[in-house]
mmCIF file of C-alpha atoms and ligand atoms in Angstrom:
data_model
loop_
_atom_site.group_PDB
_atom_site.id
_atom_site.type_symbol
_atom_site.label_atom_id
_atom_site.label_comp_id
_atom_site.label_asym_id
_atom_site.label_seq_id
_atom_site.Cartn_x
_atom_site.Cartn_y
_atom_site.Cartn_z
ATOM 1 C CA MET A 1407 30.960 89.954 135.999
ATOM 2 C CA THR A 1408 29.103 93.032 135.110
ATOM 3 C CA THR A 1409 30.063 96.417 134.077
ATOM 4 C CA PRO A 1410 28.651 98.681 136.135
ATOM 5 C CA SER A 1411 26.752 101.532 134.233
ATOM 6 C CA PRO A 1412 27.783 105.037 134.944
ATOM 7 C CA SER A 1413 24.715 105.078 137.173
ATOM 8 C CA ASP A 1414 25.295 102.311 139.610
ATOM 9 C CA ARG A 1415 26.728 102.937 142.925
ATOM 10 C CA ILE A 1416 29.062 100.469 144.175
ATOM 11 C CA ASP A 1417 30.572 99.912 147.456
ATOM 12 C CA ILE A 1418 34.380 100.805 148.203
ATOM 13 C CA ASP A 1419 36.635 100.025 151.278
ATOM 14 C CA ILE A 1420 38.487 103.253 151.186
ATOM 15 C CA GLU A 1421 41.300 104.539 153.625
ATOM 16 C CA ILE A 1422 41.291 108.360 153.712
ATOM 17 C CA ASN A 1423 43.900 110.312 155.367
ATOM 18 C CA GLY A 1424 44.129 107.551 158.046
ATOM 19 C CA ARG A 1425 40.409 106.503 158.439
ATOM 20 C CA ARG A 1426 39.261 103.332 156.641
ATOM 21 C CA ARG A 1427 35.580 103.777 155.294
ATOM 22 C CA THR A 1428 33.096 101.678 153.357
ATOM 23 C CA VAL A 1429 31.203 104.082 151.329
ATOM 24 C CA ALA A 1430 28.705 103.787 147.679
ATOM 25 C CA VAL A 1431 29.884 105.680 145.016
ATOM 26 C CA ASN A 1432 28.363 106.660 141.926
ATOM 27 C CA ALA A 1433 30.319 104.451 139.400
ATOM 28 C CA ARG A 1434 31.085 107.597 137.231
ATOM 29 C CA ASP A 1435 32.554 109.329 139.999
ATOM 30 C CA THR A 1436 35.575 110.835 140.137
ATOM 31 C CA LEU A 1437 38.158 110.613 143.206
ATOM 32 C CA ALA A 1438 38.167 114.271 143.301
ATOM 33 C CA ASP A 1439 34.404 114.865 143.296
ATOM 34 C CA HIS A 1440 34.145 111.821 146.317
ATOM 35 C CA LEU A 1441 36.743 113.964 147.903
ATOM 36 C CA ARG A 1442 35.663 117.190 147.123
ATOM 37 C CA ASN A 1443 31.519 116.328 147.702
ATOM 38 C CA ASP A 1444 30.903 113.674 149.637
ATOM 39 C CA GLN A 1445 33.869 113.701 152.188
ATOM 40 C CA ASN A 1446 33.665 117.148 152.301
ATOM 41 C CA LEU A 1447 37.606 117.506 151.443
ATOM 42 C CA ASN A 1448 37.559 120.645 149.023
ATOM 43 C CA GLY A 1449 41.728 121.166 149.868
ATOM 44 C CA THR A 1450 42.050 119.089 146.552
ATOM 45 C CA LYS A 1451 41.206 121.615 143.907
ATOM 46 C CA LEU A 1452 39.606 121.576 140.385
ATOM 47 C CA GLY A 1453 41.062 123.521 137.799
ATOM 48 C CA CYS A 1454 41.309 121.657 134.291
ATOM 49 C CA GLU A 1455 39.293 118.586 134.952
ATOM 50 C CA HIS A 1456 41.149 116.710 132.266
ATOM 51 C CA GLY A 1457 44.792 115.647 133.608
ATOM 52 C CA VAL A 1458 46.811 118.831 132.808
ATOM 53 C CA CYS A 1459 46.858 121.192 135.832
ATOM 54 C CA GLY A 1460 47.686 118.954 138.616
ATOM 55 C CA ALA A 1461 45.640 121.098 140.665
ATOM 56 C CA CYS A 1462 44.017 117.938 141.892
ATOM 57 C CA THR A 1463 46.796 115.750 142.848
ATOM 58 C CA VAL A 1464 46.332 113.311 145.602
ATOM 59 C CA LEU A 1465 48.580 110.800 147.161
ATOM 60 C CA LEU A 1466 46.840 106.853 146.115
ATOM 61 C CA ASP A 1467 49.143 104.450 148.056
ATOM 62 C CA GLY A 1468 51.543 106.962 148.313
ATOM 63 C CA ALA A 1469 52.041 108.030 144.222
ATOM 64 C CA ALA A 1470 50.378 111.509 143.051
ATOM 65 C CA VAL A 1471 47.644 110.903 141.245
ATOM 66 C CA ARG A 1472 45.523 113.047 139.058
ATOM 67 C CA SER A 1473 41.848 113.075 141.037
ATOM 68 C CA CYS A 1474 39.736 114.339 138.073
ATOM 69 C CA LEU A 1475 41.086 111.255 136.295
ATOM 70 C CA THR A 1476 40.662 108.703 138.675
ATOM 71 C CA LEU A 1477 37.970 107.181 139.381
ATOM 72 C CA ALA A 1478 36.548 106.984 142.805
ATOM 73 C CA ALA A 1479 36.053 103.291 142.670
ATOM 74 C CA GLN A 1480 39.886 102.767 141.901
ATOM 75 C CA GLY A 1481 40.019 103.903 145.242
ATOM 76 C CA ASP A 1482 38.619 100.373 146.539
ATOM 77 C CA GLY A 1483 40.961 98.772 148.997
ATOM 78 C CA ARG A 1484 43.323 101.676 148.220
ATOM 79 C CA THR A 1485 44.671 104.220 150.541
ATOM 80 C CA VAL A 1486 44.533 108.054 149.222
ATOM 81 C CA ARG A 1487 46.147 110.900 150.800
ATOM 82 C CA THR A 1488 44.968 114.276 150.502
ATOM 83 C CA VAL A 1489 45.957 118.023 151.358
ATOM 84 C CA GLU A 1490 44.100 118.238 154.885
ATOM 85 C CA ASP A 1491 46.782 114.936 156.592
ATOM 86 C CA LEU A 1492 49.324 117.250 156.237
ATOM 87 C CA SER A 1493 48.917 119.609 158.970
ATOM 88 C CA ARG A 1494 48.535 118.604 162.740
ATOM 89 C CA GLY A 1495 45.676 120.472 163.819
ATOM 90 C CA SER A 1496 47.113 123.985 163.610
ATOM 91 C CA SER A 1497 50.202 122.978 162.751
ATOM 92 C CA LEU A 1498 51.357 123.040 159.710
ATOM 93 C CA SER A 1499 54.173 120.594 158.009
ATOM 94 C CA PRO A 1500 57.409 121.851 157.730
ATOM 95 C CA LEU A 1501 56.786 121.266 153.638
ATOM 96 C CA GLN A 1502 53.715 123.441 154.010
ATOM 97 C CA GLU A 1503 55.549 126.309 156.806
ATOM 98 C CA ALA A 1504 58.398 126.480 153.629
ATOM 99 C CA PHE A 1505 55.381 127.145 151.386
ATOM 100 C CA LYS A 1506 54.898 130.008 153.786
ATOM 101 C CA LYS A 1507 57.887 131.448 154.305
ATOM 102 C CA HIS A 1508 59.355 131.798 150.697
ATOM 103 C CA HIS A 1509 55.693 133.188 149.579
ATOM 104 C CA ALA A 1510 55.425 130.125 147.428
ATOM 105 C CA LEU A 1511 51.852 130.709 146.822
ATOM 106 C CA GLN A 1512 49.851 133.404 145.798
ATOM 107 C CA CYS A 1513 46.273 132.568 144.814
ATOM 108 C CA GLY A 1514 46.574 129.175 146.315
ATOM 109 C CA PHE A 1515 44.841 127.624 143.795
ATOM 110 C CA CYS A 1516 47.532 125.042 142.798
ATOM 111 C CA THR A 1517 49.166 124.963 145.884
ATOM 112 C CA ALA A 1518 47.375 121.689 147.443
ATOM 113 C CA GLY A 1519 48.460 120.048 143.916
ATOM 114 C CA PHE A 1520 52.326 121.087 144.807
ATOM 115 C CA LEU A 1521 52.463 119.786 148.162
ATOM 116 C CA MET A 1522 51.086 116.630 147.035
ATOM 117 C CA SER A 1523 53.763 116.261 144.126
ATOM 118 C CA ALA A 1524 56.407 117.587 146.701
ATOM 119 C CA THR A 1525 55.153 115.172 149.414
ATOM 120 C CA GLU A 1526 55.489 112.497 147.079
ATOM 121 C CA LEU A 1527 58.845 113.358 145.967
ATOM 122 C CA LEU A 1528 60.571 113.637 149.361
ATOM 123 C CA ASP A 1529 58.995 110.387 150.553
ATOM 124 C CA SER A 1530 60.864 108.901 148.030
ATOM 125 C CA ASN A 1531 64.310 111.409 147.741
ATOM 126 C CA PRO A 1532 64.657 113.094 151.277
ATOM 127 C CA ALA A 1533 67.021 115.177 149.402
ATOM 128 C CA PRO A 1534 66.689 116.470 146.328
ATOM 129 C CA THR A 1535 68.591 118.360 144.346
ATOM 130 C CA ARG A 1536 67.030 121.413 142.170
ATOM 131 C CA ALA A 1537 66.361 119.443 139.116
ATOM 132 C CA ASP A 1538 65.100 116.738 141.086
ATOM 133 C CA VAL A 1539 62.558 118.778 142.213
ATOM 134 C CA VAL A 1540 62.205 120.667 139.159
ATOM 135 C CA GLU A 1541 61.470 117.303 137.437
ATOM 136 C CA ALA A 1542 58.948 115.999 140.379
ATOM 137 C CA LEU A 1543 56.873 119.275 140.016
ATOM 138 C CA SER A 1544 56.221 119.433 136.421
ATOM 139 C CA GLY A 1545 53.852 118.109 136.213
ATOM 140 C CA ASN A 1546 51.899 121.030 137.927
ATOM 141 C CA LEU A 1547 50.476 124.217 136.575
ATOM 142 C CA CYS A 1548 51.221 127.857 138.749
ATOM 143 C CA ARG A 1549 50.029 130.999 137.320
ATOM 144 C CA CYS A 1550 50.558 133.232 139.691
ATOM 145 C CA THR A 1551 54.356 132.416 140.901
ATOM 146 C CA GLY A 1552 57.199 131.704 138.372
ATOM 147 C CA TYR A 1553 57.536 128.380 140.347
ATOM 148 C CA GLN A 1554 61.269 129.638 141.614
ATOM 149 C CA THR A 1555 59.866 130.049 145.802
ATOM 150 C CA ILE A 1556 58.072 126.618 145.399
ATOM 151 C CA ILE A 1557 61.584 125.161 144.513
ATOM 152 C CA ASP A 1558 62.735 127.048 146.861
ATOM 153 C CA ALA A 1559 60.189 125.921 149.570
ATOM 154 C CA VAL A 1560 60.997 122.344 148.707
ATOM 155 C CA LEU A 1561 64.060 122.408 148.773
ATOM 156 C CA ASP A 1562 64.444 124.255 152.086
ATOM 157 C CA ALA A 1563 61.999 121.802 153.381
ATOM 158 C CA ALA A 1564 64.662 118.904 152.605
ATOM 159 C CA GLY A 1565 67.400 121.236 154.141
ATOM 160 C CA GLN A 1566 68.489 121.240 150.802
ATOM 161 C CA ILE A 1567 68.413 124.906 150.338
ATOM 162 C CA GLY A 1568 71.296 126.511 148.295
ATOM 163 C CA ASN A 1569 71.499 122.909 146.022
ATOM 164 C CA ASP A 1570 71.882 124.126 142.464
ATOM 165 C CA ASN A 1571 73.743 120.852 141.496
ATOM 166 C CA GLY A 1572 71.086 119.023 139.744
HETATM 167 FE FE1 FES B 998 42.878 117.660 137.172
HETATM 168 FE FE2 FES B 998 43.540 119.751 136.447
HETATM 169 S S1 FES B 998 42.192 119.358 137.123
HETATM 170 S S2 FES B 998 44.605 117.816 136.482
HETATM 171 FE FE1 FES B 999 47.863 131.211 142.340
HETATM 172 FE FE2 FES B 999 49.429 129.040 142.003
HETATM 173 S S1 FES B 999 49.422 130.161 143.719
HETATM 174 S S2 FES B 999 48.245 129.300 140.448
#
Protein backbone atom coordinates (compact mmCIF):
# COMPACT_ATOMS: atom_id res chain seq x y z
CA MET A 1 0.00 0.00 0.00
CA THR A 2 1.38 3.39 -0.93
CA THR A 3 1.50 6.18 1.60
CA PRO A 4 -1.01 8.89 0.69
CA SER A 5 0.34 12.34 -0.07
CA PRO A 6 -1.18 15.25 1.87
CA SER A 7 -3.21 16.33 -1.14
CA ASP A 8 -4.79 12.92 -1.74
CA ARG A 9 -8.49 12.38 -1.15
CA ILE A 10 -9.38 9.31 0.88
CA ASP A 11 -12.78 7.65 1.20
CA ILE A 12 -13.67 6.83 4.77
CA ASP A 13 -16.63 5.11 6.37
CA ILE A 14 -17.35 6.92 9.61
CA GLU A 15 -20.21 7.06 12.09
CA ILE A 16 -20.79 10.53 13.46
CA ASN A 17 -23.42 11.07 16.14
CA GLY A 18 -25.22 7.87 15.28
CA ARG A 19 -25.22 8.33 11.52
CA ARG A 20 -22.86 6.29 9.37
CA ARG A 21 -21.62 7.93 6.21
CA THR A 22 -19.04 7.43 3.50
CA VAL A 23 -17.13 10.63 2.81
CA ALA A 24 -14.03 11.72 0.94
CA VAL A 25 -11.52 13.60 3.11
CA ASN A 26 -8.20 15.21 2.37
CA ALA A 27 -5.35 13.09 3.71
CA ARG A 28 -4.04 16.12 5.60
CA ASP A 29 -7.34 17.12 7.23
CA THR A 30 -7.74 16.78 10.95
CA LEU A 31 -10.87 15.28 12.42
CA ALA A 32 -11.68 18.72 13.85
CA ASP A 33 -11.47 20.28 10.40
CA HIS A 34 -13.66 17.56 8.96
CA LEU A 35 -16.30 17.93 11.66
CA ARG A 36 -16.38 21.72 11.45
CA ASN A 37 -15.87 22.33 7.75
CA ASP A 38 -17.39 19.29 6.06
CA GLN A 39 -20.04 18.16 8.55
CA ASN A 40 -21.08 21.61 9.80
CA LEU A 41 -20.61 20.44 13.40
CA ASN A 42 -19.22 23.66 14.77
CA GLY A 43 -19.78 22.86 18.43
CA THR A 44 -16.30 21.37 18.50
CA LYS A 45 -13.92 24.28 18.98
CA LEU A 46 -10.33 24.79 17.92
CA GLY A 47 -8.16 26.69 20.38
CA CYS A 48 -4.47 25.87 20.44
CA GLU A 49 -4.55 23.33 17.57
CA HIS A 50 -1.61 21.48 19.08
CA GLY A 51 -3.08 19.27 21.77
CA VAL A 52 -2.85 21.52 24.82
CA CYS A 53 -6.22 23.16 25.51
CA GLY A 54 -8.74 20.34 25.06
CA ALA A 55 -11.32 22.58 23.37
CA CYS A 56 -11.48 20.17 20.43
CA THR A 57 -12.21 17.05 22.51
CA VAL A 58 -14.59 14.52 20.94
CA LEU A 59 -15.22 10.85 21.63
CA LEU A 60 -13.67 8.33 19.23
CA ASP A 61 -15.06 4.86 19.92
CA GLY A 62 -16.02 6.23 23.33
CA ALA A 63 -12.58 7.57 24.23
CA ALA A 64 -11.88 11.29 24.56
CA VAL A 65 -9.41 12.42 21.89
CA ARG A 66 -7.99 15.71 20.67
CA SER A 67 -9.64 16.11 17.30
CA CYS A 68 -6.96 18.67 16.35
CA LEU A 69 -4.35 15.91 16.60
CA THR A 70 -6.44 13.17 15.00
CA LEU A 71 -6.58 12.84 11.25
CA ALA A 72 -10.02 12.58 9.71
CA ALA A 73 -8.76 9.48 7.91
CA GLN A 74 -8.21 7.85 11.31
CA GLY A 75 -11.98 7.92 11.73
CA ASP A 76 -12.37 5.22 9.08
CA GLY A 77 -14.45 2.41 10.54
CA ARG A 78 -14.81 4.27 13.84
CA THR A 79 -17.55 6.01 15.79
CA VAL A 80 -17.38 9.70 16.66
CA ARG A 81 -19.52 11.60 19.16
CA THR A 82 -19.50 15.36 19.30
CA VAL A 83 -21.18 17.83 21.64
CA GLU A 84 -24.10 18.08 19.21
CA ASP A 85 -25.06 14.51 20.19
CA LEU A 86 -25.61 15.31 23.87
CA SER A 87 -28.91 17.16 23.63
CA ARG A 88 -32.13 15.76 22.21
CA GLY A 89 -33.78 18.46 20.13
CA SER A 90 -34.16 21.45 22.42
CA SER A 91 -33.72 19.31 25.55
CA LEU A 92 -30.33 19.57 27.16
CA SER A 93 -28.73 16.44 28.58
CA PRO A 94 -28.51 16.15 32.40
CA LEU A 95 -24.82 17.06 32.15
CA GLN A 96 -25.57 20.16 30.11
CA GLU A 97 -28.37 21.10 32.53
CA ALA A 98 -25.89 20.79 35.39
CA PHE A 99 -23.42 23.10 33.61
CA LYS A 100 -26.24 25.62 33.24
CA LYS A 101 -27.34 25.29 36.86
CA HIS A 102 -23.81 25.73 38.24
CA HIS A 103 -22.80 28.55 35.85
CA ALA A 104 -20.02 26.28 34.61
CA LEU A 105 -19.43 28.37 31.52
CA GLN A 106 -18.82 32.00 30.76
CA CYS A 107 -17.53 32.61 27.24
CA GLY A 108 -18.28 28.96 26.44
CA PHE A 109 -15.29 28.37 24.20
CA CYS A 110 -13.99 25.50 26.29
CA THR A 111 -17.38 24.03 27.13
CA ALA A 112 -17.80 21.42 24.39
CA GLY A 113 -14.43 19.96 25.27
CA PHE A 114 -15.26 19.80 28.97
CA LEU A 115 -18.63 18.23 28.24
CA MET A 116 -17.08 15.50 26.12
CA SER A 117 -14.32 14.75 28.62
CA ALA A 118 -16.96 14.59 31.37
CA THR A 119 -19.12 12.34 29.21
CA GLU A 120 -16.26 9.91 28.82
CA LEU A 121 -15.77 9.94 32.60
CA LEU A 122 -19.44 9.41 33.46
CA ASP A 123 -19.80 6.64 30.86
CA SER A 124 -17.02 4.68 32.55
CA ASN A 125 -17.51 5.87 36.14
CA PRO A 126 -21.09 6.97 36.91
CA ALA A 127 -20.28 7.86 40.54
CA PRO A 128 -16.97 9.72 40.45
CA THR A 129 -15.38 11.43 43.41
CA ARG A 130 -14.23 15.04 43.18
CA ALA A 131 -10.68 13.75 42.67
CA ASP A 132 -11.87 11.55 39.82
CA VAL A 133 -13.49 14.55 38.15
CA VAL A 134 -10.44 16.75 38.63
CA GLU A 135 -8.22 14.11 37.07
CA ALA A 136 -10.59 13.44 34.17
CA LEU A 137 -10.82 17.15 33.33
CA SER A 138 -7.15 17.89 33.86
CA GLY A 139 -6.51 17.96 30.12
CA ASN A 140 -9.03 20.73 29.49
CA LEU A 141 -8.23 24.40 29.98
CA CYS A 142 -10.70 27.13 30.90
CA ARG A 143 -9.69 30.77 31.10
CA CYS A 144 -12.94 32.03 32.61
CA THR A 145 -14.50 29.92 35.34
CA GLY A 146 -11.74 28.89 37.72
CA TYR A 147 -12.84 25.25 37.25
CA GLN A 148 -14.78 24.80 40.52
CA THR A 149 -18.19 25.33 38.96
CA ILE A 150 -17.34 22.86 36.19
CA ILE A 151 -16.30 20.24 38.72
CA ASP A 152 -19.46 20.89 40.76
CA ALA A 153 -21.58 20.50 37.63
CA VAL A 154 -20.08 17.13 36.75
CA LEU A 155 -20.51 15.91 40.33
CA ASP A 156 -24.11 17.13 40.36
CA ALA A 157 -24.88 15.39 37.05
CA ALA A 158 -23.57 12.20 38.63
CA GLY A 159 -25.63 12.72 41.80
CA GLN A 160 -22.38 13.15 43.69
CA ILE A 161 -22.53 16.81 44.66
CA GLY A 162 -20.80 17.33 47.97
CA ASN A 163 -18.64 14.25 47.48
CA ASP A 164 -15.28 15.61 48.49
CA ASN A 165 -13.87 12.35 49.71
CA GLY A 166 -11.67 11.75 46.69
FE1 LIG B 1 -7.04 20.67 20.18
FE2 LIG B 1 -6.36 22.73 21.73
S1 LIG B 1 -7.48 22.76 19.83
S2 LIG B 1 -6.09 20.61 22.13
FE1 LIG C 1 -14.42 30.74 28.75
FE2 LIG C 1 -13.97 28.30 29.71
S1 LIG C 1 -15.82 29.45 29.81
S2 LIG C 1 -12.67 29.50 28.46
